[in-house]
Amino acid sequence: MVVKKGDKIRVEYEGKLESGEVFDASSKHGDALAFEAGAGAVVSGFDVAVIGMDVGEEKTVTLKPEEAYGEPNEMAIQKVPKDKFPTEAKEGMMIGVPLPNGQQIPAKIVKIDDKEVTIDMNHLLAGKVLVFWIKIVSVE
C-alpha cells in the first residue's frame, strides 16, 4: 500500500549528520515511529520523503537545513544575568528555559562570563544537513 497524505504510518529510520554520526534511530526507541503522513508531525523533508513509498520500501534522503530544523536564529541566542543560574552551571550544559505557559524550551549554555550567561535556544540540529534512512513498516 502506497503512502499518501493523511495515512497513519509506521517507519523504521536512522538519522545521521553528514559526518556519518548517528543522532537518532527508531531502534533507540524500541519500536517503529508512528505518525500521520503529511501532518507536520516530523520535519518537512521527512514528511515529503515518505509520500509515495510502499510498505517494505527503503530509501535514503538528504535534507537541507530548511527541510529539517532550519537555520540557526540569532534571536534564539540570549544573554541572561549570571545570578539567575546555579553555581554549578557549565558551558555546554543543557538547561530548560521556562515559558509563561509552564512549558520549557531546551537551551545550551554556550558562554559564561563574570556577569552573564549566553544561552542558545536553537534546536541542536539547526543549520545541519541530515541524512535519513527510512523504511515503511505499515500503512493504514
CSV table of C-alpha atoms in Angstrom, one decimal:
chain,number,residue,atom,x,y,z
A,1,MET,CA,0.0,0.0,0.0
A,2,VAL,CA,1.5,3.3,-1.1
A,3,VAL,CA,1.7,6.2,1.5
A,4,LYS,CA,-0.4,9.2,0.8
A,5,LYS,CA,-1.1,12.3,2.8
A,6,GLY,CA,-3.3,11.6,5.8
A,7,ASP,CA,-2.3,7.9,6.1
A,8,LYS,CA,-1.3,6.6,9.5
A,9,ILE,CA,2.2,5.0,9.0
A,10,ARG,CA,4.9,3.3,10.9
A,11,VAL,CA,8.5,3.7,9.8
A,12,GLU,CA,11.9,2.5,10.9
A,13,TYR,CA,14.6,5.2,10.5
A,14,GLU,CA,18.1,6.2,11.2
A,15,GLY,CA,19.2,9.8,11.2
A,16,LYS,CA,22.8,10.8,10.6
A,17,LEU,CA,24.8,14.0,10.3
A,18,GLU,CA,26.8,14.5,7.1
A,19,SER,CA,29.8,13.2,9.1
A,20,GLY,CA,28.1,9.8,9.5
A,21,GLU,CA,27.4,10.3,13.2
A,22,VAL,CA,24.0,8.8,14.1
A,23,PHE,CA,21.9,11.3,16.1
A,24,ASP,CA,18.7,9.3,16.3
A,25,ALA,CA,17.2,6.0,15.2
A,26,SER,CA,13.9,4.1,15.7
A,27,SER,CA,15.9,1.2,17.2
A,28,LYS,CA,16.9,3.5,20.1
A,29,HIS,CA,13.2,3.9,21.0
A,30,GLY,CA,12.4,0.2,20.8
A,31,ASP,CA,9.8,0.4,18.0
A,32,ALA,CA,8.9,2.0,14.7
A,33,LEU,CA,7.9,5.6,14.6
A,34,ALA,CA,4.1,6.1,14.1
A,35,PHE,CA,2.7,9.3,12.7
A,36,GLU,CA,0.3,10.7,10.2
A,37,ALA,CA,1.9,11.3,6.8
A,38,GLY,CA,1.8,15.0,5.7
A,39,ALA,CA,0.5,16.3,9.0
A,40,GLY,CA,3.7,18.0,10.1
A,41,ALA,CA,4.5,15.7,13.0
A,42,VAL,CA,8.0,15.2,11.7
A,43,VAL,CA,10.4,17.6,9.9
A,44,SER,CA,9.1,18.7,6.5
A,45,GLY,CA,11.7,16.8,4.4
A,46,PHE,CA,11.0,13.6,6.2
A,47,ASP,CA,7.2,14.1,5.7
A,48,VAL,CA,7.7,14.7,2.0
A,49,ALA,CA,10.1,11.7,1.6
A,50,VAL,CA,7.6,9.1,2.8
A,51,ILE,CA,4.8,10.1,0.4
A,52,GLY,CA,4.6,7.6,-2.4
A,53,MET,CA,6.7,5.0,-0.7
A,54,ASP,CA,5.3,1.4,-0.3
A,55,VAL,CA,5.3,-1.0,2.6
A,56,GLY,CA,8.7,-2.6,2.9
A,57,GLU,CA,10.3,0.1,0.7
A,58,GLU,CA,13.5,1.7,1.9
A,59,LYS,CA,15.3,4.8,0.9
A,60,THR,CA,17.9,7.3,2.0
A,61,VAL,CA,17.2,11.0,1.8
A,62,THR,CA,19.4,14.0,2.4
A,63,LEU,CA,17.7,17.0,3.9
A,64,LYS,CA,19.0,20.6,3.8
A,65,PRO,CA,18.5,22.6,6.9
A,66,GLU,CA,15.4,24.3,5.5
A,67,GLU,CA,13.8,20.8,5.1
A,68,ALA,CA,14.7,19.9,8.7
A,69,TYR,CA,15.3,22.1,11.7
A,70,GLY,CA,16.0,25.4,9.8
A,71,GLU,CA,18.9,27.7,10.0
A,72,PRO,CA,20.1,29.0,13.4
A,73,ASN,CA,18.2,32.1,14.5
A,74,GLU,CA,20.3,34.8,16.2
A,75,MET,CA,17.2,35.9,18.2
A,76,ALA,CA,17.3,32.5,19.9
A,77,ILE,CA,20.7,33.3,21.4
A,78,GLN,CA,20.2,35.3,24.6
A,79,LYS,CA,22.3,36.8,27.4
A,80,VAL,CA,20.9,36.2,30.9
A,81,PRO,CA,22.3,37.6,34.2
A,82,LYS,CA,24.6,35.1,35.8
A,83,ASP,CA,22.8,35.3,39.1
A,84,LYS,CA,19.8,33.5,37.5
A,85,PHE,CA,21.9,30.3,37.2
A,86,PRO,CA,23.1,27.8,39.8
A,87,THR,CA,26.8,28.0,40.6
A,88,GLU,CA,27.3,24.5,39.0
A,89,ALA,CA,26.2,25.8,35.6
A,90,LYS,CA,28.9,25.0,33.0
A,91,GLU,CA,29.4,25.8,29.3
A,92,GLY,CA,28.0,23.1,27.1
A,93,MET,CA,25.3,22.1,29.7
A,94,MET,CA,21.7,21.7,28.5
A,95,ILE,CA,19.0,23.5,30.6
A,96,GLY,CA,15.3,24.0,30.4
A,97,VAL,CA,14.1,27.6,29.8
A,98,PRO,CA,10.6,28.1,31.3
A,99,LEU,CA,7.9,29.7,29.2
A,100,PRO,CA,5.0,31.7,30.6
A,101,ASN,CA,2.6,28.7,29.8
A,102,GLY,CA,4.7,26.4,32.1
A,103,GLN,CA,6.4,24.5,29.3
A,104,GLN,CA,10.2,24.5,28.8
A,105,ILE,CA,12.4,25.0,25.8
A,106,PRO,CA,15.8,23.2,25.8
A,107,ALA,CA,18.8,25.5,25.6
A,108,LYS,CA,22.5,25.1,25.6
A,109,ILE,CA,24.8,27.2,27.7
A,110,VAL,CA,27.4,28.5,25.2
A,111,LYS,CA,29.3,31.0,27.3
A,112,ILE,CA,29.7,32.1,30.9
A,113,ASP,CA,31.5,35.3,31.9
A,114,ASP,CA,31.6,37.3,35.1
A,115,LYS,CA,28.2,38.9,34.7
A,116,GLU,CA,26.2,37.0,32.0
A,117,VAL,CA,25.4,33.5,30.7
A,118,THR,CA,24.8,33.2,27.0
A,119,ILE,CA,22.3,30.5,26.1
A,120,ASP,CA,21.3,29.2,22.7
A,121,MET,CA,17.7,28.0,22.3
A,122,ASN,CA,18.1,26.9,18.7
A,123,HIS,CA,17.4,23.3,18.0
A,124,LEU,CA,20.7,21.3,18.3
A,125,LEU,CA,20.3,20.2,14.7
A,126,ALA,CA,19.5,23.7,13.3
A,127,GLY,CA,21.8,24.5,10.4
A,128,LYS,CA,22.7,20.9,9.8
A,129,VAL,CA,22.3,18.7,6.7
A,130,LEU,CA,20.6,15.5,7.8
A,131,VAL,CA,20.7,12.1,6.1
A,132,PHE,CA,17.8,9.7,6.9
A,133,TRP,CA,17.4,6.0,6.0
A,134,ILE,CA,13.7,5.3,6.0
A,135,LYS,CA,11.8,2.0,5.8
A,136,ILE,CA,8.0,1.9,5.6
A,137,VAL,CA,6.7,-0.7,8.1
A,138,SER,CA,3.0,-0.3,7.8
A,139,VAL,CA,0.3,2.0,6.3
A,140,GLU,CA,-3.3,2.4,7.5
